[in-house]
CSV table of C-alpha atoms in Angstrom, one decimal:
chain,number,residue,atom,x,y,z
A,1,UNK,CA,-33.0,-71.0,-53.2
A,2,UNK,CA,-34.3,-68.7,-50.5
A,3,UNK,CA,-36.8,-69.9,-48.0
A,4,UNK,CA,-40.3,-68.4,-48.4
A,5,UNK,CA,-42.2,-66.9,-45.4
A,6,UNK,CA,-44.1,-70.2,-44.8
A,7,UNK,CA,-40.9,-72.2,-44.5
A,8,UNK,CA,-39.3,-69.6,-42.3
A,9,UNK,CA,-42.3,-69.5,-39.9
A,10,UNK,CA,-42.5,-73.3,-39.8
A,11,UNK,CA,-38.7,-73.5,-39.0
A,12,UNK,CA,-39.0,-71.0,-36.2
A,13,UNK,CA,-42.2,-72.7,-34.9
A,14,UNK,CA,-40.4,-76.0,-34.8
A,15,UNK,CA,-37.5,-74.4,-32.9
A,16,UNK,CA,-40.0,-72.9,-30.4
A,17,UNK,CA,-41.8,-76.2,-29.9
A,18,UNK,CA,-38.5,-78.0,-29.3
A,19,UNK,CA,-37.5,-75.3,-26.9
A,20,UNK,CA,-40.8,-75.8,-25.0
A,21,UNK,CA,-40.3,-79.5,-24.9
A,22,UNK,CA,-36.7,-79.1,-23.5
A,23,UNK,CA,-38.2,-76.9,-20.8
A,24,UNK,CA,-41.0,-79.4,-20.1
A,25,UNK,CA,-38.5,-82.3,-19.7
A,26,UNK,CA,-36.7,-80.2,-17.0
A,27,UNK,CA,-39.9,-79.2,-15.3
A,28,UNK,CA,-42.0,-81.1,-12.6
A,29,UNK,CA,-44.2,-82.2,-15.5
A,30,UNK,CA,-42.0,-84.2,-17.9
A,31,UNK,CA,-44.9,-86.6,-18.8
A,32,UNK,CA,-46.4,-83.9,-21.1
A,33,UNK,CA,-46.1,-85.0,-24.7
A,34,UNK,CA,-45.6,-82.6,-27.7
A,35,UNK,CA,-49.3,-83.2,-28.8
A,36,UNK,CA,-50.5,-82.5,-25.2
A,37,UNK,CA,-48.3,-79.3,-25.0
A,38,UNK,CA,-49.8,-78.1,-28.4
A,39,UNK,CA,-53.3,-78.7,-27.2
A,40,UNK,CA,-52.7,-76.8,-23.9
A,41,UNK,CA,-51.1,-74.0,-25.9
A,42,UNK,CA,-54.2,-73.7,-28.0
A,43,UNK,CA,-56.3,-73.5,-24.9
A,44,UNK,CA,-54.3,-70.4,-23.9
A,45,UNK,CA,-55.3,-70.8,-20.2
A,46,UNK,CA,-59.0,-70.6,-20.9
A,47,UNK,CA,-61.9,-73.0,-21.0
A,48,UNK,CA,-62.3,-74.2,-24.6
A,49,UNK,CA,-64.8,-76.4,-26.4
A,50,UNK,CA,-63.7,-79.7,-28.0
A,51,UNK,CA,-64.9,-78.5,-31.4
A,52,UNK,CA,-62.9,-75.3,-31.1
A,53,UNK,CA,-59.8,-77.2,-30.1
A,54,UNK,CA,-60.2,-79.5,-33.2
A,55,UNK,CA,-60.5,-76.4,-35.4
A,56,UNK,CA,-57.5,-74.7,-33.9
A,57,UNK,CA,-55.3,-77.8,-34.0
A,58,UNK,CA,-56.6,-78.8,-37.5
A,59,UNK,CA,-57.2,-82.4,-36.3
A,60,UNK,CA,-60.2,-84.6,-35.9
A,61,UNK,CA,-62.5,-84.3,-32.9
A,62,UNK,CA,-61.6,-88.0,-32.1
A,63,UNK,CA,-57.9,-87.0,-31.8
A,64,UNK,CA,-58.8,-84.1,-29.5
A,65,UNK,CA,-61.0,-86.4,-27.4
A,66,UNK,CA,-58.1,-88.8,-27.1
A,67,UNK,CA,-55.6,-86.1,-26.0
A,68,UNK,CA,-58.0,-84.4,-23.7
A,69,UNK,CA,-58.9,-87.8,-22.1
A,70,UNK,CA,-55.2,-88.5,-21.5
A,71,UNK,CA,-54.8,-85.1,-19.8
A,72,UNK,CA,-58.0,-85.7,-17.8
A,73,UNK,CA,-56.6,-89.0,-16.6
A,74,UNK,CA,-53.5,-87.2,-15.4
A,75,UNK,CA,-55.6,-84.7,-13.5
A,76,UNK,CA,-54.7,-81.7,-15.7
A,77,UNK,CA,-58.0,-81.1,-17.5
A,78,UNK,CA,-61.7,-81.7,-16.8
A,79,UNK,CA,-64.5,-82.1,-19.3
A,80,UNK,CA,-67.9,-80.6,-18.7
A,81,UNK,CA,-71.1,-79.9,-20.6
A,82,UNK,CA,-71.1,-76.3,-21.8
A,83,UNK,CA,-73.7,-74.5,-19.8
A,84,UNK,CA,-74.4,-72.1,-22.7
A,85,UNK,CA,-74.6,-74.7,-25.4
A,86,UNK,CA,-76.1,-78.0,-24.2
A,87,UNK,CA,-74.7,-80.2,-26.9
A,88,UNK,CA,-71.1,-78.9,-26.6
A,89,UNK,CA,-68.3,-80.2,-24.4
A,90,UNK,CA,-66.1,-77.7,-22.5
A,91,UNK,CA,-62.6,-78.5,-21.5
A,92,UNK,CA,-61.3,-76.7,-18.4
A,93,UNK,CA,-58.1,-76.7,-16.3
A,94,UNK,CA,-57.9,-78.4,-12.9
A,95,UNK,CA,-55.7,-76.8,-10.2
A,96,UNK,CA,-52.9,-79.0,-11.4
A,97,UNK,CA,-53.6,-77.9,-15.0
A,98,UNK,CA,-53.4,-74.2,-13.9
A,99,UNK,CA,-50.0,-74.9,-12.3
A,100,UNK,CA,-48.8,-76.6,-15.5
A,101,UNK,CA,-50.1,-73.6,-17.5
A,102,UNK,CA,-48.0,-71.2,-15.2
A,103,UNK,CA,-45.0,-73.5,-15.7
A,104,UNK,CA,-45.5,-73.4,-19.4
A,105,UNK,CA,-45.7,-69.6,-19.4
A,106,UNK,CA,-42.3,-69.5,-17.6
A,107,UNK,CA,-40.8,-71.8,-20.2
A,108,UNK,CA,-42.1,-69.5,-23.0
A,109,UNK,CA,-40.7,-66.5,-21.2
A,110,UNK,CA,-37.3,-68.2,-21.1
A,111,UNK,CA,-37.4,-69.0,-24.8
A,112,UNK,CA,-38.4,-65.4,-25.6
A,113,UNK,CA,-35.5,-64.2,-23.5
A,114,UNK,CA,-33.1,-66.4,-25.5
A,115,UNK,CA,-34.5,-64.9,-28.7
A,116,UNK,CA,-34.1,-61.4,-27.3
A,117,UNK,CA,-30.5,-62.2,-26.5
A,118,UNK,CA,-29.9,-63.1,-30.2
A,119,UNK,CA,-31.9,-60.4,-32.0
A,120,UNK,CA,-32.4,-57.7,-29.3
A,121,UNK,CA,-35.4,-57.0,-27.1
A,122,UNK,CA,-36.7,-54.2,-29.4
A,123,UNK,CA,-36.5,-56.4,-32.5
A,124,UNK,CA,-38.4,-59.2,-30.6
A,125,UNK,CA,-41.1,-56.8,-29.6
A,126,UNK,CA,-41.3,-55.5,-33.2
A,127,UNK,CA,-41.6,-59.1,-34.5
A,128,UNK,CA,-44.4,-59.9,-32.0
A,129,UNK,CA,-46.2,-56.7,-33.0
A,130,UNK,CA,-45.9,-57.6,-36.7
A,131,UNK,CA,-47.3,-61.1,-36.0
A,132,UNK,CA,-50.2,-59.6,-34.1
A,133,UNK,CA,-51.4,-57.7,-37.2
A,134,UNK,CA,-54.4,-58.9,-39.0
A,135,UNK,CA,-53.4,-60.4,-42.3
A,136,UNK,CA,-56.9,-61.3,-43.4
């Protein structure tokens, strides 16, 4: 039976996550766990509220708090009151967190280069453009 689109996307997302973790293990930041890597990826280099992270990750706020607190203990993230919304909590990068974010971007670029070697750079760019389209 042929794989459906959902299965194909999950399979490739799993490959990409494993590739990122291989890069992390070789980096100066091997302590980053898969769940921490996923949370940092959903932050996309920008300050993000705890509630938004929970929505993006489709996990409980308690799980987000636990992961954010672990990253804060490592000096990667900081937690602040959101100045625009008094009852919200904003998660931001520290200087160390910004360095980890840059290292993560380099790992992703390397993974994309591996994909481009297999399918060609034009096909990779076409794939990225297709995935950017609004499906809603």
